[in-house]
């Protein structure tokens, strides 16, 4: 998509090696330029249509309206985004901390796997948000319910992928490690955990998307802070511009959380195959 | 070659072990679904001998290897290494499979050094051995590469280095070159022979390839299927190192023919 930008680079000025080094940067820049142009055109069209047909602001706000709110209400949005981010991080970390050992235990004990399989299938297919009202009864409105819903949302994808990761070790490799006299703990530390890391991480990437989804729903129903709560409250005041601003803030937060996870991947798995 | 550190001091001086097996039998499972995979067979492998097991798929070659190293329990019979009866997996062994089985999250050198970490051996000493092996196996410069950055032949060389770095008394190889291209296979076969001539480990080499068996072995044991049995023993009297192009020896085709004829007689090959 961004190839033209690269071709536009004057070839005579750069040596081939320089060009090759510059190419990713140019591609990256090109991608951003294209994205900005596309978004600007789209928002411009939106703005124009609203103005031409004089749609009232309480029905559909103009981009200029809600983009302005993003600036004027920045402190408010940031405050609630902070609450939402904290909830995501806590629920997600709790999910990883429970799902990975649980996946390992289930894979390690065949009886556990056979016994728990129907339960796992049932809980995995059940929409986790239906537990929300039950949790409210147990814990009341507050941050704990949101954290628990986020935990439940990301728990299963992480556990299922961790299980396949722990299973993936070639049984022939066990012959080699056994000939080395490896203890079960050594095998876990040197082989099984690092071997399962890519799968666990794949599960975490699905889990974080679920976590963001879960946190907003949780804040809709069971919270007095956070972006979900802010949007819900704005809705009861018919403050559509703030709702749109909240929507954008939520998307930006999701992007940020994803970016953190992606950079963590490079840090934790330096061996991973990466395009040169 | 003179510039290199002598491998026998670099990688230790443990000689090969003798392997004897009597009435070796393996039955997988029990009851009506039991599968008689091997035996009974007898083995008598001298210290430092290079012995190949050749035969069609399912003749119990790999099973034999797992039994003599104690990695699988015997159903019947006994194994002794250096005269000592085997009761648990022996650790004085290096194993190479057809799949390189390198850990993708470790560099080539760290894959080899896994032996040092798990066995708790001296780091500096083992690193020196690993370096010598890397040099001998043409892996110098590949130390910090991850398996996916290496060619199939190089991965298998790393796998051989891992099997030798702790100075074992025997080397078990289960079709180690089976997944390689013909050119790599010829080269790695030669390199293995040179390494073996220097270290004199006892090698049990499992293969489907008549050329590999005759090209490498002191002795070839031809096996048949269901249950796996040794049907013929062929001593290969060819000078070493053997040339890459084995056709230079007229005796080579005689040996190859003999194995081929056994295969035909056993019904491994059916030509019309």
PDB file of N, CA, C and O in Angstrom, chain A residues 169-183 186-187 189-198 268-276, chain B residues 28 66 70-72 89-106 111 114-115 117-120 146 148 159 162 166 174:
ATOM      1  N   UNK A 169       5.399 -29.682  23.041  1.00  0.00           N
ATOM      2  CA  UNK A 169       6.781 -30.160  23.107  1.00  0.00           C
ATOM      3  C   UNK A 169       6.880 -31.575  22.524  1.00  0.00           C
ATOM      4  O   UNK A 169       6.116 -32.463  22.891  1.00  0.00           O
ATOM      5  N   UNK A 170       7.822 -31.751  21.600  1.00  0.00           N
ATOM      6  CA  UNK A 170       8.009 -33.038  20.923  1.00  0.00           C
ATOM      7  C   UNK A 170       8.390 -34.114  21.942  1.00  0.00           C
ATOM      8  O   UNK A 170       9.345 -33.953  22.689  1.00  0.00           O
ATOM      9  N   UNK A 171       7.636 -35.221  21.964  1.00  0.00           N
ATOM     10  CA  UNK A 171       7.956 -36.267  22.952  1.00  0.00           C
ATOM     11  C   UNK A 171       9.370 -36.830  22.778  1.00  0.00           C
ATOM     12  O   UNK A 171       9.968 -37.293  23.745  1.00  0.00           O
ATOM     13  N   UNK A 172       9.911 -36.770  21.559  1.00  0.00           N
ATOM     14  CA  UNK A 172      11.274 -37.266  21.352  1.00  0.00           C
ATOM     15  C   UNK A 172      12.288 -36.414  22.094  1.00  0.00           C
ATOM     16  O   UNK A 172      13.327 -36.890  22.528  1.00  0.00           O
ATOM     17  N   UNK A 173      11.956 -35.114  22.236  1.00  0.00           N
ATOM     18  CA  UNK A 173      12.850 -34.230  22.979  1.00  0.00           C
ATOM     19  C   UNK A 173      12.973 -34.698  24.425  1.00  0.00           C
ATOM     20  O   UNK A 173      14.018 -34.548  25.054  1.00  0.00           O
ATOM     21  N   UNK A 174      11.903 -35.297  24.938  1.00  0.00           N
ATOM     22  CA  UNK A 174      11.930 -35.800  26.311  1.00  0.00           C
ATOM     23  C   UNK A 174      12.989 -36.894  26.471  1.00  0.00           C
ATOM     24  O   UNK A 174      13.619 -37.001  27.519  1.00  0.00           O
ATOM     25  N   UNK A 175      13.204 -37.695  25.419  1.00  0.00           N
ATOM     26  CA  UNK A 175      14.267 -38.708  25.485  1.00  0.00           C
ATOM     27  C   UNK A 175      15.621 -38.033  25.678  1.00  0.00           C
ATOM     28  O   UNK A 175      16.450 -38.481  26.467  1.00  0.00           O
ATOM     29  N   UNK A 176      15.818 -36.965  24.922  1.00  0.00           N
ATOM     30  CA  UNK A 176      17.114 -36.273  25.007  1.00  0.00           C
ATOM     31  C   UNK A 176      17.297 -35.649  26.389  1.00  0.00           C
ATOM     32  O   UNK A 176      18.336 -35.805  27.021  1.00  0.00           O
ATOM     33  N   UNK A 177      16.255 -34.965  26.887  1.00  0.00           N
ATOM     34  CA  UNK A 177      16.414 -34.336  28.203  1.00  0.00           C
ATOM     35  C   UNK A 177      16.534 -35.393  29.295  1.00  0.00           C
ATOM     36  O   UNK A 177      17.246 -35.190  30.266  1.00  0.00           O
ATOM     37  N   UNK A 178      15.859 -36.529  29.112  1.00  0.00           N
ATOM     38  CA  UNK A 178      15.976 -37.575  30.124  1.00  0.00           C
ATOM     39  C   UNK A 178      17.397 -38.155  30.131  1.00  0.00           C
ATOM     40  O   UNK A 178      17.929 -38.495  31.187  1.00  0.00           O
ATOM     41  N   UNK A 179      17.991 -38.251  28.944  1.00  0.00           N
ATOM     42  CA  UNK A 179      19.368 -38.749  28.891  1.00  0.00           C
ATOM     43  C   UNK A 179      20.328 -37.769  29.559  1.00  0.00           C
ATOM     44  O   UNK A 179      21.415 -38.134  29.981  1.00  0.00           O
ATOM     45  N   UNK A 180      19.925 -36.507  29.643  1.00  0.00           N
ATOM     46  CA  UNK A 180      20.744 -35.518  30.348  1.00  0.00           C
ATOM     47  C   UNK A 180      20.528 -35.614  31.856  1.00  0.00           C
ATOM     48  O   UNK A 180      21.209 -34.947  32.627  1.00  0.00           O
ATOM     49  N   UNK A 181      19.516 -36.378  32.251  1.00  0.00           N
ATOM     50  CA  UNK A 181      19.189 -36.482  33.665  1.00  0.00           C
ATOM     51  C   UNK A 181      18.432 -35.279  34.186  1.00  0.00           C
ATOM     52  O   UNK A 181      18.563 -34.910  35.353  1.00  0.00           O
ATOM     53  N   UNK A 182      17.631 -34.636  33.324  1.00  0.00           N
ATOM     54  CA  UNK A 182      16.916 -33.429  33.730  1.00  0.00           C
ATOM     55  C   UNK A 182      15.839 -33.751  34.760  1.00  0.00           C
ATOM     56  O   UNK A 182      15.109 -34.727  34.621  1.00  0.00           O
ATOM     57  N   UNK A 183      15.742 -32.928  35.808  1.00  0.00           N
ATOM     58  CA  UNK A 183      14.655 -33.063  36.769  1.00  0.00           C
ATOM     59  C   UNK A 183      13.409 -32.426  36.154  1.00  0.00           C
ATOM     60  O   UNK A 183      13.529 -31.603  35.237  1.00  0.00           O
ATOM     61  N   UNK A 186      13.751 -28.723  36.064  1.00  0.00           N
ATOM     62  CA  UNK A 186      14.653 -28.232  35.015  1.00  0.00           C
ATOM     63  C   UNK A 186      13.971 -28.267  33.657  1.00  0.00           C
ATOM     64  O   UNK A 186      14.121 -27.357  32.845  1.00  0.00           O
ATOM     65  N   UNK A 187      13.221 -29.352  33.435  1.00  0.00           N
ATOM     66  CA  UNK A 187      12.544 -29.486  32.157  1.00  0.00           C
ATOM     67  C   UNK A 187      11.518 -28.370  31.987  1.00  0.00           C
ATOM     68  O   UNK A 187      11.373 -27.800  30.916  1.00  0.00           O
ATOM     69  N   UNK A 189      11.579 -25.399  33.445  1.00  0.00           N
ATOM     70  CA  UNK A 189      12.212 -24.092  33.339  1.00  0.00           C
ATOM     71  C   UNK A 189      12.949 -23.908  32.009  1.00  0.00           C
ATOM     72  O   UNK A 189      12.855 -22.864  31.375  1.00  0.00           O
ATOM     73  N   UNK A 190      13.690 -24.945  31.606  1.00  0.00           N
ATOM     74  CA  UNK A 190      14.538 -24.783  30.420  1.00  0.00           C
ATOM     75  C   UNK A 190      13.826 -25.116  29.123  1.00  0.00           C
ATOM     76  O   UNK A 190      14.252 -24.690  28.058  1.00  0.00           O
ATOM     77  N   UNK A 191      12.768 -25.927  29.196  1.00  0.00           N
ATOM     78  CA  UNK A 191      12.150 -26.365  27.953  1.00  0.00           C
ATOM     79  C   UNK A 191      10.671 -26.010  27.855  1.00  0.00           C
ATOM     80  O   UNK A 191      10.258 -25.296  26.953  1.00  0.00           O
ATOM     81  N   UNK A 192       9.873 -26.463  28.804  1.00  0.00           N
ATOM     82  CA  UNK A 192       8.434 -26.351  28.582  1.00  0.00           C
ATOM     83  C   UNK A 192       7.922 -24.915  28.639  1.00  0.00           C
ATOM     84  O   UNK A 192       7.125 -24.519  27.798  1.00  0.00           O
ATOM     85  N   UNK A 193       8.390 -24.138  29.612  1.00  0.00           N
ATOM     86  CA  UNK A 193       7.879 -22.766  29.701  1.00  0.00           C
ATOM     87  C   UNK A 193       8.323 -21.925  28.499  1.00  0.00           C
ATOM     88  O   UNK A 193       7.478 -21.338  27.820  1.00  0.00           O
ATOM     89  N   UNK A 194       9.627 -21.892  28.192  1.00  0.00           N
ATOM     90  CA  UNK A 194       9.977 -21.098  27.010  1.00  0.00           C
ATOM     91  C   UNK A 194       9.346 -21.625  25.723  1.00  0.00           C
ATOM     92  O   UNK A 194       8.984 -20.838  24.849  1.00  0.00           O
ATOM     93  N   UNK A 195       9.166 -22.950  25.626  1.00  0.00           N
ATOM     94  CA  UNK A 195       8.558 -23.497  24.405  1.00  0.00           C
ATOM     95  C   UNK A 195       7.095 -23.078  24.295  1.00  0.00           C
ATOM     96  O   UNK A 195       6.572 -22.921  23.196  1.00  0.00           O
ATOM     97  N   UNK A 196       6.442 -22.892  25.442  1.00  0.00           N
ATOM     98  CA  UNK A 196       5.022 -22.528  25.419  1.00  0.00           C
ATOM     99  C   UNK A 196       4.813 -21.027  25.258  1.00  0.00           C
ATOM    100  O   UNK A 196       3.709 -20.580  24.969  1.00  0.00           O
ATOM    101  N   UNK A 197       5.892 -20.256  25.433  1.00  0.00           N
ATOM    102  CA  UNK A 197       5.765 -18.793  25.411  1.00  0.00           C
ATOM    103  C   UNK A 197       5.049 -18.228  24.175  1.00  0.00           C
ATOM    104  O   UNK A 197       4.160 -17.386  24.311  1.00  0.00           O
ATOM    105  N   UNK A 198       5.419 -18.655  22.953  1.00  0.00           N
ATOM    106  CA  UNK A 198       4.726 -18.083  21.789  1.00  0.00           C
ATOM    107  C   UNK A 198       3.212 -18.318  21.836  1.00  0.00           C
ATOM    108  O   UNK A 198       2.430 -17.428  21.512  1.00  0.00           O
ATOM    109  N   UNK A 268      10.398 -10.261  25.552  1.00  0.00           N
ATOM    110  CA  UNK A 268      10.328 -11.583  26.163  1.00  0.00           C
ATOM    111  C   UNK A 268      10.766 -12.697  25.223  1.00  0.00           C
ATOM    112  O   UNK A 268      11.232 -13.734  25.657  1.00  0.00           O
ATOM    113  N   UNK A 269      10.569 -12.487  23.916  1.00  0.00           N
ATOM    114  CA  UNK A 269      10.904 -13.547  22.967  1.00  0.00           C
ATOM    115  C   UNK A 269      11.817 -13.033  21.859  1.00  0.00           C
ATOM    116  O   UNK A 269      11.406 -12.904  20.719  1.00  0.00           O
ATOM    117  N   UNK A 270      13.056 -12.760  22.222  1.00  0.00           N
ATOM    118  CA  UNK A 270      13.967 -12.179  21.226  1.00  0.00           C
ATOM    119  C   UNK A 270      14.284 -13.146  20.086  1.00  0.00           C
ATOM    120  O   UNK A 270      14.782 -12.742  19.052  1.00  0.00           O
ATOM    121  N   UNK A 271      13.974 -14.441  20.298  1.00  0.00           N
ATOM    122  CA  UNK A 271      14.301 -15.425  19.280  1.00  0.00           C
ATOM    123  C   UNK A 271      13.295 -15.450  18.135  1.00  0.00           C
ATOM    124  O   UNK A 271      13.542 -16.019  17.102  1.00  0.00           O
ATOM    125  N   UNK A 272      12.126 -14.829  18.373  1.00  0.00           N
ATOM    126  CA  UNK A 272      11.028 -14.988  17.419  1.00  0.00           C
ATOM    127  C   UNK A 272      11.430 -14.530  16.021  1.00  0.00           C
ATOM    128  O   UNK A 272      12.187 -13.575  15.860  1.00  0.00           O
ATOM    129  N   UNK A 273      10.916 -15.250  15.041  1.00  0.00           N
ATOM    130  CA  UNK A 273      11.168 -14.952  13.640  1.00  0.00           C
ATOM    131  C   UNK A 273      10.547 -13.598  13.315  1.00  0.00           C
ATOM    132  O   UNK A 273       9.388 -13.369  13.565  1.00  0.00           O
ATOM    133  N   UNK A 274      11.361 -12.700  12.807  1.00  0.00           N
ATOM    134  CA  UNK A 274      10.836 -11.395  12.474  1.00  0.00           C
ATOM    135  C   UNK A 274      11.243 -11.053  11.043  1.00  0.00           C
ATOM    136  O   UNK A 274      12.347 -11.381  10.639  1.00  0.00           O
ATOM    137  N   UNK A 275      10.350 -10.402  10.292  1.00  0.00           N
ATOM    138  CA  UNK A 275      10.749 -10.014   8.943  1.00  0.00           C
ATOM    139  C   UNK A 275      11.979  -9.116   9.002  1.00  0.00           C
ATOM    140  O   UNK A 275      12.039  -8.197   9.806  1.00  0.00           O
ATOM    141  N   UNK A 276      12.961  -9.404   8.179  1.00  0.00           N
ATOM    142  CA  UNK A 276      14.243  -8.677   8.224  1.00  0.00           C
ATOM    143  C   UNK A 276      14.065  -7.203   7.857  1.00  0.00           C
ATOM    144  O   UNK A 276      13.169  -6.856   7.114  1.00  0.00           O
TER     145      UNK A 276
ATOM    146  N   UNK B  28       4.852 -53.555  23.027  1.00  0.00           N
ATOM    147  CA  UNK B  28       4.132 -52.354  23.434  1.00  0.00           C
ATOM    148  C   UNK B  28       2.700 -52.730  23.762  1.00  0.00           C
ATOM    149  O   UNK B  28       2.076 -53.519  23.047  1.00  0.00           O
ATOM    150  N   UNK B  66      16.348 -47.201  21.844  1.00  0.00           N
ATOM    151  CA  UNK B  66      15.780 -46.719  23.110  1.00  0.00           C
ATOM    152  C   UNK B  66      15.998 -47.736  24.233  1.00  0.00           C
ATOM    153  O   UNK B  66      16.165 -47.362  25.391  1.00  0.00           O
ATOM    154  N   UNK B  70      18.344 -47.460  27.823  1.00  0.00           N
ATOM    155  CA  UNK B  70      17.521 -47.464  29.025  1.00  0.00           C
ATOM    156  C   UNK B  70      16.417 -46.432  29.003  1.00  0.00           C
ATOM    157  O   UNK B  70      15.758 -46.201  30.012  1.00  0.00           O
ATOM    158  N   UNK B  71      16.202 -45.781  27.857  1.00  0.00           N
ATOM    159  CA  UNK B  71      15.162 -44.747  27.799  1.00  0.00           C
ATOM    160  C   UNK B  71      13.768 -45.358  27.736  1.00  0.00           C
ATOM    161  O   UNK B  71      12.782 -44.714  28.070  1.00  0.00           O
ATOM    162  N   UNK B  72      13.689 -46.600  27.264  1.00  0.00           N
ATOM    163  CA  UNK B  72      12.438 -47.356  27.328  1.00  0.00           C
ATOM    164  C   UNK B  72      12.747 -48.648  28.080  1.00  0.00           C
ATOM    165  O   UNK B  72      13.827 -49.232  27.899  1.00  0.00           O
ATOM    166  N   UNK B  89      17.823 -45.078  32.789  1.00  0.00           N
ATOM    167  CA  UNK B  89      18.417 -44.432  31.611  1.00  0.00           C
ATOM    168  C   UNK B  89      19.877 -44.071  31.873  1.00  0.00           C
ATOM    169  O   UNK B  89      20.189 -43.529  32.934  1.00  0.00           O
ATOM    170  N   UNK B  90      20.779 -44.415  30.951  1.00  0.00           N
ATOM    171  CA  UNK B  90      22.156 -44.009  31.179  1.00  0.00           C
ATOM    172  C   UNK B  90      22.327 -42.581  30.702  1.00  0.00           C
ATOM    173  O   UNK B  90      21.663 -42.130  29.776  1.00  0.00           O
ATOM    174  N   UNK B  91      23.210 -41.867  31.364  1.00  0.00           N
ATOM    175  CA  UNK B  91      23.379 -40.468  30.979  1.00  0.00           C
ATOM    176  C   UNK B  91      24.640 -40.283  30.129  1.00  0.00           C
ATOM    177  O   UNK B  91      24.818 -39.247  29.527  1.00  0.00           O
ATOM    178  N   UNK B  92      25.487 -41.326  30.094  1.00  0.00           N
ATOM    179  CA  UNK B  92      26.718 -41.202  29.299  1.00  0.00           C
ATOM    180  C   UNK B  92      26.421 -41.464  27.828  1.00  0.00           C
ATOM    181  O   UNK B  92      27.046 -42.302  27.182  1.00  0.00           O
ATOM    182  N   UNK B  93      25.434 -40.762  27.309  1.00  0.00           N
ATOM    183  CA  UNK B  93      24.972 -41.037  25.966  1.00  0.00           C
ATOM    184  C   UNK B  93      24.625 -39.727  25.263  1.00  0.00           C
ATOM    185  O   UNK B  93      24.245 -38.745  25.907  1.00  0.00           O
ATOM    186  N   UNK B  94      24.832 -39.714  23.950  1.00  0.00           N
ATOM    187  CA  UNK B  94      24.385 -38.581  23.142  1.00  0.00           C
ATOM    188  C   UNK B  94      23.406 -39.102  22.112  1.00  0.00           C
ATOM    189  O   UNK B  94      23.612 -40.171  21.555  1.00  0.00           O
ATOM    190  N   UNK B  95      22.325 -38.359  21.902  1.00  0.00           N
ATOM    191  CA  UNK B  95      21.285 -38.847  21.003  1.00  0.00           C
ATOM    192  C   UNK B  95      21.023 -37.834  19.893  1.00  0.00           C
ATOM    193  O   UNK B  95      20.908 -36.638  20.150  1.00  0.00           O
ATOM    194  N   UNK B  96      20.930 -38.337  18.669  1.00  0.00           N
ATOM    195  CA  UNK B  96      20.554 -37.488  17.541  1.00  0.00           C
ATOM    196  C   UNK B  96      19.395 -38.172  16.815  1.00  0.00           C
ATOM    197  O   UNK B  96      19.487 -39.351  16.472  1.00  0.00           O
ATOM    198  N   UNK B  97      18.307 -37.432  16.628  1.00  0.00           N
ATOM    199  CA  UNK B  97      17.167 -37.964  15.892  1.00  0.00           C
ATOM    200  C   UNK B  97      17.137 -37.386  14.475  1.00  0.00           C
ATOM    201  O   UNK B  97      17.921 -36.506  14.131  1.00  0.00           O
ATOM    202  N   UNK B  98      16.177 -37.875  13.696  1.00  0.00           N
ATOM    203  CA  UNK B  98      16.015 -37.335  12.336  1.00  0.00           C
ATOM    204  C   UNK B  98      15.637 -35.849  12.394  1.00  0.00           C
ATOM    205  O   UNK B  98      16.154 -35.037  11.636  1.00  0.00           O
ATOM    206  N   UNK B  99      14.710 -35.513  13.310  1.00  0.00           N
ATOM    207  CA  UNK B  99      14.425 -34.098  13.544  1.00  0.00           C
ATOM    208  C   UNK B  99      15.539 -33.558  14.424  1.00  0.00           C
ATOM    209  O   UNK B  99      15.946 -34.221  15.371  1.00  0.00           O
ATOM    210  N   UNK B 100      15.971 -32.351  14.136  1.00  0.00           N
ATOM    211  CA  UNK B 100      17.093 -31.815  14.917  1.00  0.00           C
ATOM    212  C   UNK B 100      16.720 -31.625  16.382  1.00  0.00           C
ATOM    213  O   UNK B 100      17.560 -31.703  17.255  1.00  0.00           O
ATOM    214  N   UNK B 101      15.410 -31.356  16.642  1.00  0.00           N
ATOM    215  CA  UNK B 101      14.923 -31.189  18.018  1.00  0.00           C
ATOM    216  C   UNK B 101      15.713 -30.133  18.791  1.00  0.00           C
ATOM    217  O   UNK B 101      15.933 -30.252  19.991  1.00  0.00           O
ATOM    218  N   UNK B 102      16.133 -29.095  18.079  1.00  0.00           N
ATOM    219  CA  UNK B 102      16.772 -27.977  18.775  1.00  0.00           C
ATOM    220  C   UNK B 102      15.674 -27.106  19.365  1.00  0.00           C
ATOM    221  O   UNK B 102      14.553 -27.076  18.857  1.00  0.00           O
ATOM    222  N   UNK B 103      15.995 -26.421  20.446  1.00  0.00           N
ATOM    223  CA  UNK B 103      15.025 -25.522  21.049  1.00  0.00           C
ATOM    224  C   UNK B 103      15.060 -24.213  20.279  1.00  0.00           C
ATOM    225  O   UNK B 103      16.108 -23.580  20.169  1.00  0.00           O
ATOM    226  N   UNK B 104      13.902 -23.833  19.740  1.00  0.00           N
ATOM    227  CA  UNK B 104      13.870 -22.677  18.849  1.00  0.00           C
ATOM    228  C   UNK B 104      14.163 -21.367  19.566  1.00  0.00           C
ATOM    229  O   UNK B 104      14.486 -20.372  18.946  1.00  0.00           O
ATOM    230  N   UNK B 105      14.068 -21.396  20.904  1.00  0.00           N
ATOM    231  CA  UNK B 105      14.278 -20.167  21.663  1.00  0.00           C
ATOM    232  C   UNK B 105      15.704 -20.053  22.175  1.00  0.00           C
ATOM    233  O   UNK B 105      16.023 -19.168  22.954  1.00  0.00           O
ATOM    234  N   UNK B 106      16.563 -20.984  21.761  1.00  0.00           N
ATOM    235  CA  UNK B 106      17.963 -20.901  22.149  1.00  0.00           C
ATOM    236  C   UNK B 106      18.823 -20.794  20.902  1.00  0.00           C
ATOM    237  O   UNK B 106      18.524 -21.413  19.891  1.00  0.00           O
ATOM    238  N   UNK B 111      21.873 -24.027  22.654  1.00  0.00           N
ATOM    239  CA  UNK B 111      21.275 -25.352  22.528  1.00  0.00           C
ATOM    240  C   UNK B 111      22.269 -26.423  22.952  1.00  0.00           C
ATOM    241  O   UNK B 111      21.915 -27.387  23.626  1.00  0.00           O
ATOM    242  N   UNK B 114      22.914 -26.475  26.717  1.00  0.00           N
ATOM    243  CA  UNK B 114      21.836 -27.036  27.549  1.00  0.00           C
ATOM    244  C   UNK B 114      22.360 -28.247  28.323  1.00  0.00           C
ATOM    245  O   UNK B 114      21.999 -28.462  29.485  1.00  0.00           O
ATOM    246  N   UNK B 115      23.231 -29.015  27.682  1.00  0.00           N
ATOM    247  CA  UNK B 115      23.849 -30.168  28.345  1.00  0.00           C
ATOM    248  C   UNK B 115      24.581 -29.735  29.613  1.00  0.00           C
ATOM    249  O   UNK B 115      24.497 -30.379  30.658  1.00  0.00           O
ATOM    250  N   UNK B 117      24.107 -26.917  31.334  1.00  0.00           N
ATOM    251  CA  UNK B 117      23.193 -26.359  32.339  1.00  0.00           C
ATOM    252  C   UNK B 117      22.468 -27.459  33.096  1.00  0.00           C
ATOM    253  O   UNK B 117      22.387 -27.424  34.318  1.00  0.00           O
ATOM    254  N   UNK B 118      21.926 -28.421  32.353  1.00  0.00           N
ATOM    255  CA  UNK B 118      21.115 -29.442  33.021  1.00  0.00           C
ATOM    256  C   UNK B 118      21.986 -30.400  33.816  1.00  0.00           C
ATOM    257  O   UNK B 118      21.645 -30.804  34.918  1.00  0.00           O
ATOM    258  N   UNK B 119      23.152 -30.736  33.273  1.00  0.00           N
ATOM    259  CA  UNK B 119      24.027 -31.660  33.995  1.00  0.00           C
ATOM    260  C   UNK B 119      24.824 -30.966  35.097  1.00  0.00           C
ATOM    261  O   UNK B 119      25.472 -31.630  35.902  1.00  0.00           O
ATOM    262  N   UNK B 120      24.801 -29.630  35.079  1.00  0.00           N
ATOM    263  CA  UNK B 120      25.532 -28.898  36.104  1.00  0.00           C
ATOM    264  C   UNK B 120      27.036 -29.060  35.986  1.00  0.00           C
ATOM    265  O   UNK B 120      27.749 -29.139  36.990  1.00  0.00           O
ATOM    266  N   UNK B 146      19.812 -18.386  15.764  1.00  0.00           N
ATOM    267  CA  UNK B 146      18.712 -19.236  16.209  1.00  0.00           C
ATOM    268  C   UNK B 146      18.466 -20.329  15.169  1.00  0.00           C
ATOM    269  O   UNK B 146      18.809 -20.142  13.991  1.00  0.00           O
ATOM    270  N   UNK B 148      16.090 -21.273  13.367  1.00  0.00           N
ATOM    271  CA  UNK B 148      15.416 -20.936  12.103  1.00  0.00           C
ATOM    272  C   UNK B 148      16.328 -20.169  11.154  1.00  0.00           C
ATOM    273  O   UNK B 148      16.034 -20.041   9.976  1.00  0.00           O
ATOM    274  N   UNK B 159      22.896 -30.295  16.373  1.00  0.00           N
ATOM    275  CA  UNK B 159      22.315 -31.404  17.125  1.00  0.00           C
ATOM    276  C   UNK B 159      23.384 -32.467  17.451  1.00  0.00           C
ATOM    277  O   UNK B 159      23.384 -33.047  18.536  1.00  0.00           O
ATOM    278  N   UNK B 162      25.518 -31.086  20.230  1.00  0.00           N
ATOM    279  CA  UNK B 162      24.820 -31.237  21.508  1.00  0.00           C
ATOM    280  C   UNK B 162      24.964 -32.664  22.046  1.00  0.00           C
ATOM    281  O   UNK B 162      25.050 -32.878  23.249  1.00  0.00           O
ATOM    282  N   UNK B 166      29.167 -33.319  26.043  1.00  0.00           N
ATOM    283  CA  UNK B 166      29.383 -33.779  27.411  1.00  0.00           C
ATOM    284  C   UNK B 166      30.260 -35.025  27.449  1.00  0.00           C
ATOM    285  O   UNK B 166      30.338 -35.684  28.482  1.00  0.00           O
ATOM    286  N   UNK B 174      19.423 -41.882  15.249  1.00  0.00           N
ATOM    287  CA  UNK B 174      18.253 -42.469  14.623  1.00  0.00           C
ATOM    288  C   UNK B 174      17.953 -41.742  13.315  1.00  0.00           C
ATOM    289  O   UNK B 174      17.359 -40.673  13.319  1.00  0.00           O
TER     290      UNK B 174
END
